[in-house]
XYZ file of N, CA and C in Angstrom:
516
model
N -1.570 -15.080 12.657
C -0.826 -15.209 13.871
C -0.432 -13.811 14.318
N -0.898 -13.375 15.491
C -0.561 -12.071 16.036
C 0.586 -12.221 17.010
N 1.621 -11.428 16.812
C 2.765 -11.438 17.709
C 2.747 -10.148 18.509
N 3.179 -10.207 19.732
C 3.268 -8.997 20.538
C 4.349 -8.093 19.965
N 4.305 -6.822 20.335
C 5.321 -5.873 19.879
C 6.696 -6.339 20.336
N 6.781 -6.843 21.570
C 8.058 -7.330 22.080
C 8.558 -8.497 21.239
N 7.660 -9.433 20.910
C 8.063 -10.589 20.116
C 8.520 -10.160 18.731
N 7.796 -9.216 18.105
C 8.204 -8.729 16.791
C 9.549 -8.024 16.871
N 9.754 -7.238 17.930
C 11.024 -6.538 18.099
C 12.158 -7.526 18.261
N 11.914 -8.581 19.039
C 12.947 -9.589 19.264
C 13.293 -10.286 17.963
N 12.282 -10.646 17.174
C 12.521 -11.268 15.880
C 13.296 -10.308 14.988
N 12.905 -9.037 14.975
C 13.584 -8.037 14.154
C 15.029 -7.838 14.559
N 15.288 -7.792 15.857
C 16.656 -7.621 16.345
C 17.503 -8.816 15.951
N 16.946 -10.014 16.081
C 17.687 -11.215 15.708
C 17.994 -11.210 14.214
N 17.018 -10.811 13.406
C 17.230 -10.760 11.959
C 18.293 -9.726 11.605
N 18.238 -8.565 12.237
C 19.221 -7.516 11.964
C 20.610 -7.955 12.393
N 20.702 -8.605 13.532
C 22.004 -9.073 14.008
C 22.573 -10.107 13.050
N 21.717 -10.987 12.554
C 22.172 -12.015 11.627
C 22.628 -11.398 10.314
N 21.931 -10.375 9.850
C 22.285 -9.736 8.592
C 23.416 -8.733 8.767
N 23.467 -8.083 9.894
C 24.523 -7.125 10.159
C 24.429 -5.844 9.354
N 23.321 -5.610 8.649
C 23.231 -4.415 7.817
C 21.992 -3.576 8.079
N 21.031 -4.087 8.769
C 19.774 -3.369 8.967
C 19.838 -2.454 10.174
N 19.043 -1.408 10.133
C 18.889 -0.475 11.241
C 17.600 -0.819 11.955
N 17.573 -0.694 13.278
C 16.367 -0.978 14.037
C 15.650 0.335 14.331
N 14.352 0.393 14.034
C 13.541 1.572 14.294
C 12.272 1.119 14.989
N 11.909 1.802 16.066
C 10.691 1.407 16.766
C 9.555 2.390 16.546
N 9.853 3.598 16.141
C 8.799 4.602 15.954
C 8.111 4.388 14.616
N 6.792 4.497 14.613
C 6.036 4.427 13.371
C 5.062 5.593 13.330
N 4.460 5.795 12.203
C 3.529 6.891 12.022
C 2.139 6.454 12.455
N 1.553 7.143 13.410
C 0.253 6.748 13.948
C -0.896 7.087 13.012
N -0.802 8.202 12.285
C -1.931 8.651 11.474
C -1.844 8.208 10.020
N -0.816 7.476 9.671
C -0.571 7.136 8.272
C -1.726 6.368 7.644
N -2.044 6.728 6.407
C -3.093 6.015 5.688
C -2.776 6.000 4.204
N -2.746 4.820 3.630
C -2.565 4.676 2.196
C -3.879 4.945 1.475
N -3.779 5.347 0.231
C -4.952 5.493 -0.629
C -4.637 4.794 -1.938
N -5.613 4.084 -2.475
C -5.414 3.381 -3.748
C -6.299 4.039 -4.802
N -5.836 4.041 -6.041
C -6.624 4.595 -7.132
C -8.018 3.981 -7.101
N -9.028 4.818 -7.141
C -10.406 4.334 -7.080
C -10.745 3.484 -8.299
N -11.455 2.402 -8.056
C -11.912 1.516 -9.113
C -13.147 0.799 -8.594
N -14.078 0.458 -9.478
C -15.275 -0.236 -9.005
C -14.988 -1.698 -8.697
N -13.845 -2.223 -9.165
C -13.381 -3.569 -8.817
C -11.857 -3.564 -8.913
N -11.199 -4.309 -8.041
C -9.739 -4.418 -8.083
C -9.405 -5.781 -8.660
N -8.887 -5.794 -9.885
C -8.671 -7.031 -10.620
C -7.198 -7.421 -10.649
N -6.971 -8.723 -10.723
C -5.635 -9.290 -10.605
C -4.641 -8.752 -11.630
N -5.076 -8.508 -12.855
C -4.142 -8.119 -13.913
C -4.096 -6.626 -14.214
N -4.628 -5.808 -13.334
C -4.652 -4.358 -13.537
C -3.652 -3.694 -12.599
N -2.973 -2.660 -13.080
C -2.012 -1.926 -12.254
C -2.712 -0.750 -11.591
N -2.480 -0.610 -10.289
C -3.087 0.465 -9.499
C -1.994 1.316 -8.870
N -2.288 2.596 -8.688
C -1.383 3.507 -8.000
C -1.797 3.572 -6.540
N -0.830 3.378 -5.656
C -1.066 3.456 -4.214
C -0.251 4.636 -3.699
N -0.897 5.538 -2.942
C -0.268 6.779 -2.491
C -0.129 6.820 -0.982
N 1.052 7.237 -0.516
C 1.346 7.443 0.901
C 1.533 8.952 1.076
N 0.699 9.616 1.895
C 0.745 11.080 2.022
C 2.114 11.616 2.456
N 2.458 12.785 1.940
C 3.753 13.415 2.218
C 4.006 13.599 3.707
N 3.005 14.037 4.464
C 3.200 14.268 5.904
C 3.544 12.973 6.629
N 2.888 11.885 6.241
C 3.170 10.595 6.865
C 4.544 10.078 6.452
N 4.897 10.270 5.184
C 6.217 9.857 4.713
C 7.310 10.648 5.425
N 7.072 11.944 5.658
C 8.050 12.780 6.368
C 8.255 12.274 7.790
N 7.159 11.941 8.467
C 7.264 11.437 9.841
C 8.007 10.107 9.875
N 7.727 9.235 8.911
C 8.401 7.945 8.862
C 9.887 8.124 8.569
N 10.209 9.018 7.630
C 11.609 9.275 7.290
C 12.356 9.873 8.478
N 11.710 10.771 9.212
C 12.342 11.384 10.386
C 12.606 10.344 11.470
N 11.684 9.402 11.636
C 11.839 8.374 12.669
C 12.990 7.423 12.363
N 13.207 7.140 11.080
C 14.244 6.176 10.716
C 15.543 6.831 10.278
N 15.482 8.122 9.932
C 16.679 8.796 9.456
C 16.999 8.493 8.006
N 16.045 7.936 7.275
C 16.273 7.660 5.859
C 15.009 7.947 5.063
N 15.159 8.125 3.758
C 14.038 8.493 2.894
C 13.590 7.372 1.963
N 14.163 6.184 2.074
C 13.807 5.088 1.183
C 12.666 4.272 1.772
N 11.562 4.167 1.019
C 10.368 3.467 1.482
C 9.993 2.359 0.506
N 9.321 1.336 1.013
C 8.773 0.272 0.183
C 7.322 0.040 0.581
N 6.533 -0.430 -0.360
C 5.178 -0.854 -0.047
C 5.197 -2.367 0.034
N 4.644 -2.885 1.098
C 4.520 -4.325 1.255
C 3.090 -4.740 1.007
N 2.909 -5.962 0.543
C 1.570 -6.502 0.318
C 1.540 -7.931 0.836
N 0.548 -8.206 1.658
C 0.338 -9.558 2.155
C -0.970 -10.039 1.559
N -0.911 -11.169 0.874
C -2.096 -11.662 0.194
C -2.425 -13.089 0.565
N -3.360 -13.689 -0.177
C -3.797 -15.054 0.118
C -2.660 -16.042 -0.102
N -2.630 -17.039 0.678
C -1.627 -18.075 0.444
C -0.844 -18.547 1.635
N -0.181 -17.810 2.439
C 0.036 -16.363 2.381
C 1.132 -15.972 1.389
N 0.967 -14.794 0.845
C 1.915 -14.215 -0.099
C 2.484 -12.956 0.537
N 3.803 -12.770 0.441
C 4.454 -11.558 0.935
C 5.212 -10.948 -0.232
N 4.954 -9.678 -0.520
C 5.572 -8.999 -1.657
C 5.985 -7.601 -1.240
N 7.122 -7.118 -1.785
C 7.566 -5.745 -1.539
C 7.833 -5.068 -2.870
N 7.461 -3.806 -2.946
C 7.683 -3.008 -4.152
C 9.157 -2.648 -4.271
N 9.551 -2.160 -5.437
C 10.876 -1.548 -5.524
C 10.922 -0.342 -4.578
N 12.106 0.017 -4.144
C 12.292 1.151 -3.237
C 11.926 2.457 -3.937
N 11.215 3.319 -3.200
C 10.875 4.657 -3.681
C 11.459 5.649 -2.683
N 12.153 6.660 -3.168
C 12.756 7.660 -2.291
C 11.768 8.790 -2.032
N 11.528 9.061 -0.751
C 10.648 10.158 -0.355
C 11.341 11.484 -0.650
N 10.646 12.382 -1.337
C 11.117 13.740 -1.606
C 10.305 14.658 -0.697
N 10.968 15.435 0.173
C 10.231 16.283 1.120
C 9.122 17.092 0.448
N 7.934 17.028 1.064
C 6.784 17.769 0.576
C 5.965 17.066 -0.493
N 6.412 15.894 -0.956
C 5.681 15.189 -2.009
C 5.143 13.857 -1.502
N 3.945 13.486 -1.972
C 3.409 12.162 -1.670
C 4.330 11.107 -2.275
N 4.327 9.927 -1.699
C 5.093 8.807 -2.230
C 4.105 7.890 -2.945
N 4.393 7.548 -4.192
C 3.483 6.677 -4.931
C 4.173 5.375 -5.315
N 3.381 4.320 -5.275
C 3.831 2.982 -5.638
C 2.886 2.450 -6.707
N 3.386 1.593 -7.577
C 2.559 0.901 -8.565
C 2.397 -0.544 -8.108
N 1.168 -1.060 -8.154
C 0.912 -2.424 -7.702
C 0.003 -3.146 -8.678
N 0.471 -4.277 -9.184
C -0.321 -5.176 -10.018
C -0.424 -6.485 -9.251
N -1.600 -6.823 -8.722
C -1.717 -8.024 -7.889
C -1.137 -9.290 -8.517
N -1.403 -9.539 -9.812
C -0.922 -10.775 -10.439
C 0.599 -10.817 -10.567
N 1.263 -9.653 -10.509
C 2.724 -9.618 -10.564
C 3.335 -9.703 -9.168
N 2.476 -9.857 -8.158
C 2.926 -9.932 -6.769
C 2.944 -11.364 -6.254
N 2.722 -12.318 -7.145
C 2.658 -13.726 -6.746
C 3.653 -14.544 -7.559
N 3.993 -15.724 -7.048
C 4.850 -16.653 -7.783
C 4.017 -17.397 -8.818
N 4.671 -17.956 -9.821
C 3.977 -18.738 -10.843
C 3.145 -19.826 -10.175
N 1.928 -19.974 -10.640
C 1.047 -21.002 -10.096
C 0.204 -20.538 -8.919
N 0.509 -19.353 -8.355
C -0.293 -18.824 -7.254
C -1.361 -17.885 -7.805
N -2.448 -17.755 -7.073
C -3.526 -16.850 -7.459
C -3.438 -15.560 -6.658
N -3.691 -14.443 -7.315
C -3.708 -13.141 -6.639
C -5.099 -12.800 -6.128
N -6.085 -13.648 -6.412
C -7.469 -13.391 -6.018
C -7.630 -13.595 -4.518
N -8.263 -12.617 -3.862
C -8.530 -12.727 -2.431
C -8.211 -11.438 -1.706
N -8.181 -11.530 -0.391
C -7.943 -10.357 0.459
C -6.454 -10.039 0.543
N -6.111 -8.765 0.373
C -4.740 -8.275 0.475
C -4.685 -7.171 1.520
N -3.550 -7.055 2.170
C -3.289 -5.945 3.082
C -2.038 -5.239 2.587
N -2.179 -3.965 2.242
C -1.056 -3.161 1.752
C -0.561 -2.279 2.889
N 0.740 -2.031 2.944
C 1.313 -1.191 3.997
C 2.632 -0.599 3.517
N 3.159 0.361 4.268
C 4.427 1.008 3.929
C 5.441 0.726 5.029
N 6.693 0.526 4.624
C 7.797 0.310 5.556
C 9.010 1.087 5.054
N 9.937 1.349 5.966
C 11.208 1.903 5.539
C 11.998 0.773 4.882
N 12.689 1.072 3.796
C 13.519 0.070 3.138
C 14.740 -0.204 4.007
N 15.141 -1.438 4.090
C 16.352 -1.846 4.808
C 16.276 -1.596 6.304
N 15.069 -1.504 6.862
C 14.898 -1.237 8.286
C 13.910 -2.244 8.851
N 14.228 -2.804 10.001
C 13.297 -3.705 10.664
C 12.365 -2.847 11.507
N 11.084 -2.814 11.168
C 10.123 -1.960 11.847
C 8.719 -2.524 11.698
N 7.782 -1.914 12.357
C 6.381 -2.293 12.226
C 5.792 -1.545 11.036
N 5.122 -2.249 10.115
C 4.530 -1.573 8.956
C 3.485 -0.539 9.363
N 3.355 0.511 8.550
C 2.378 1.570 8.794
C 1.347 1.612 7.681
N 0.237 2.231 7.988
C -0.803 2.562 7.010
C -1.450 1.354 6.348
N -1.901 0.361 7.108
C -2.510 -0.796 6.437
C -3.765 -0.410 5.656
N -3.917 -1.020 4.507
C -5.063 -0.774 3.639
C -5.540 -2.123 3.121
N -6.797 -2.461 3.340
C -7.357 -3.732 2.882
C -7.927 -3.578 1.478
N -7.588 -4.524 0.600
C -8.080 -4.526 -0.773
C -8.490 -5.952 -1.121
N -9.662 -6.114 -1.712
C -10.097 -7.433 -2.165
C -9.899 -7.516 -3.674
N -9.112 -8.490 -4.123
C -8.778 -8.637 -5.538
C -9.629 -9.751 -6.148
N -10.187 -9.480 -7.327
C -10.982 -10.461 -8.065
C -10.287 -10.774 -9.387
N -10.630 -11.910 -9.998
C -10.021 -12.274 -11.275
C -10.571 -11.400 -12.399
N -11.878 -11.239 -12.452
C -12.515 -10.376 -13.447
C -13.581 -9.541 -12.747
N -13.864 -8.402 -13.299
C -14.846 -7.500 -12.685
C -16.242 -8.109 -12.746
N -16.995 -8.002 -11.648
C -18.383 -8.470 -11.666
C -19.212 -7.631 -12.645
N -20.360 -8.142 -13.035
C -21.249 -7.416 -13.949
C -21.520 -6.016 -13.420
N -21.400 -5.023 -14.285
C -21.647 -3.640 -13.900
C -20.447 -2.953 -13.274
N -19.334 -3.660 -13.153
C -18.115 -3.084 -12.567
C -17.016 -3.056 -13.611
N -15.958 -2.329 -13.302
C -14.822 -2.226 -14.206
C -13.532 -2.323 -13.413
N -12.529 -2.954 -14.015
C -11.207 -3.034 -13.390
C -10.400 -1.774 -13.649
N -10.835 -0.965 -14.589
C -10.091 0.223 -14.978
C -10.119 1.251 -13.860
N -8.940 1.674 -13.397
C -8.906 2.700 -12.347
C -9.523 4.002 -12.833
N -10.174 4.698 -11.930
C -10.764 5.997 -12.225
C -9.659 7.021 -12.427
N -9.881 7.963 -13.318
C -8.925 9.052 -13.498
C -9.167 10.139 -12.465
N -10.169 9.928 -11.602
C -10.580 10.947 -10.644
C -9.722 11.087 -9.413
N -8.828 10.184 -9.114
C -7.993 10.318 -7.926
C -7.949 9.049 -7.120
N -7.798 9.200 -5.802
C -7.684 8.044 -4.933
C -8.817 8.021 -3.927
N -9.056 6.895 -3.346
C -10.098 6.764 -2.333
C -10.714 5.395 -2.366
N -11.919 5.279 -1.860
C -12.588 3.987 -1.865
C -13.139 3.715 -3.254
N -13.504 2.475 -3.484
C -14.008 2.089 -4.801
C -15.320 2.780 -5.136
N -16.039 3.287 -4.159
C -17.342 3.884 -4.425
C -17.359 5.407 -4.363
N -16.377 6.035 -3.755
C -16.471 7.472 -3.519
C -16.266 8.321 -4.766
N -15.296 8.032 -5.571
C -14.970 8.889 -6.709
C -16.056 8.875 -7.782
N -16.596 7.707 -8.199
C -17.648 7.764 -9.210
C -18.837 8.619 -8.772
N -19.207 8.577 -7.514
C -20.323 9.379 -7.014
C -19.967 10.857 -7.080
N -18.787 11.214 -6.613
C -18.347 12.609 -6.628
C -18.191 13.092 -8.064
N -17.584 12.238 -8.908
C -17.408 12.614 -10.306
C -18.733 12.893 -10.986
N -19.737 12.042 -10.743
C -21.064 12.246 -11.321
C -21.711 13.514 -10.815
N -21.563 13.787 -9.526
C -22.124 14.993 -8.925
C -21.483 16.240 -9.527
N -20.155 16.233 -9.666
C -19.464 17.382 -10.251
C -19.888 17.598 -11.703
N -20.070 16.513 -12.450
C -20.516 16.635 -13.842
C -21.895 17.267 -13.911
N -22.782 16.853 -13.012
C -24.140 17.403 -12.970
C -24.105 18.885 -12.634
N -23.299 19.266 -11.647
C -23.198 20.671 -11.249
C -22.615 21.524 -12.369
N -21.597 21.004 -13.069
C -20.984 21.747 -14.169
C -21.979 21.962 -15.299
N -22.819 20.966 -15.562
C -23.794 21.052 -16.650
C -24.889 22.072 -16.351
N -25.103 22.409 -15.073
C -26.169 23.332 -14.691
C -25.755 24.792 -14.792
N -24.521 25.096 -15.098
C -24.051 26.487 -15.178
C -24.732 27.248 -16.263
């Protein structure tokens, strides 16, 4: 269900008024992009690191006037989950830990399409930096649920780069 910006703002204002504690923010980061630890498969019972770049976190913090951020995840079902609050430290990336199977209620499955995003904690706003991740129960043949130690990016980019760097190093 897609809601217009006006409709979302109206819902947010009503929620904030009812709670009496939230701040309303309309500015979001246009260039924000999350990165997830590279893996050849994203499995339900594995923990992954999700990173929000420092420049994007700074822009989001400046727009809201606060440094507390959360990562939200929307999954199959629908499932809505928020991480514990992480405080942005100027100049540093913000990292979140996400285990799909720990993002669901008992009896629900974490398998399926997920959308990860970042929001200011305690603020009614539009989420930034959506990232699509498909979660499987077990890794398909030839794949691994174990995150790469090589960094963040798509599931296919780091193994290729890592292999290339290993080949180049061996040729010295």
